[in-house]
XYZ file of C-alpha atoms in Angstrom:
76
model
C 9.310 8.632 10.964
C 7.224 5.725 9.493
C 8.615 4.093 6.091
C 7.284 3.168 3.253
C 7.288 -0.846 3.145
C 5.162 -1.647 0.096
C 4.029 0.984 -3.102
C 1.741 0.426 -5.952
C 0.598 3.496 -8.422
C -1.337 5.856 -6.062
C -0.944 3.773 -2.823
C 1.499 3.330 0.112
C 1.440 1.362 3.186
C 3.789 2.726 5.688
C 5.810 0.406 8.376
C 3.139 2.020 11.418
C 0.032 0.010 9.495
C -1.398 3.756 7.697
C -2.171 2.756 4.019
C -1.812 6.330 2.164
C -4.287 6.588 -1.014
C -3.017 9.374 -3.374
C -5.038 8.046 -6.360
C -8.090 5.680 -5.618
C -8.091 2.464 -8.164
C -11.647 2.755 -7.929
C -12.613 5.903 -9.516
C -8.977 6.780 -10.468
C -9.214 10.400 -9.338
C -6.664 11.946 -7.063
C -7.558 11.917 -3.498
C -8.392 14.921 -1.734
C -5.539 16.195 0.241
C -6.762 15.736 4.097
C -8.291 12.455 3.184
C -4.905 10.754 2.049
C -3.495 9.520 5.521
C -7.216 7.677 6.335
C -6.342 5.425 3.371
C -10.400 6.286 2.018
C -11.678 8.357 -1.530
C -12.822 11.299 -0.564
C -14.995 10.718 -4.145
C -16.351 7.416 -4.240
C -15.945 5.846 -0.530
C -13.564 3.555 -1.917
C -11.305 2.383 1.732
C -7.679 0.457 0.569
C -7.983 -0.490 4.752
C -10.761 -3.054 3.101
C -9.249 -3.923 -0.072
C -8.038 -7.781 0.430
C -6.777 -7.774 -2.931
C -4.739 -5.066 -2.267
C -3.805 -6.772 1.442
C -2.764 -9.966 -0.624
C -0.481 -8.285 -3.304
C 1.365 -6.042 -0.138
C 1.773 -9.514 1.676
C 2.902 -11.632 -1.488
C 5.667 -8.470 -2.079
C 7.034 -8.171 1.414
C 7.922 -11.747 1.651
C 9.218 -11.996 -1.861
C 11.549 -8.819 -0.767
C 12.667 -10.705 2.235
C 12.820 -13.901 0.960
C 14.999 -11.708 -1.702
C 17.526 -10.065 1.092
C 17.621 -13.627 2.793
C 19.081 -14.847 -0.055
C 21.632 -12.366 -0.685
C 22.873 -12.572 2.898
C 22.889 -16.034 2.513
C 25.384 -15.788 -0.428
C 27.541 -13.429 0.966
């Protein structure tokens, strides 16, 4: 079972590369059920698989939350 390795408000990227979109940022409406896993708005087209912005915050969190558990192992 995938997990989920980074989370914003209406988005999750799971640990097999599928990028769920629950509410698009875009239009802010909440996706349309079947259309969640595909990571695209089933309203506006909007596709978080495209987003860089979004690709650059997920990146910039994972390796603060591994830099984070580095350092705790390190100090223990």
């Amino acid at each position: 079972m995938a997990e989920t390795i980074y989370s914003e408000p209406g988005i999750e990227v799971l640990d097999n590369d599928k990028i769920l979109l629950i509410r698009c940022p875009k239009c802010h409406r909440e996706n349309w059920a079947l259309e969640v896993i595909s990571g695209r708005c089933a309203w506006c087209g909007y596709n978080a698989h495209e987003d860089k912005e979004l690709k650059n915050r997920m990146f910039f969190q994972i390796m603060k939350n591994n830099r984070d558990v580095l350092n705790r192992l390190k100090d223990s």
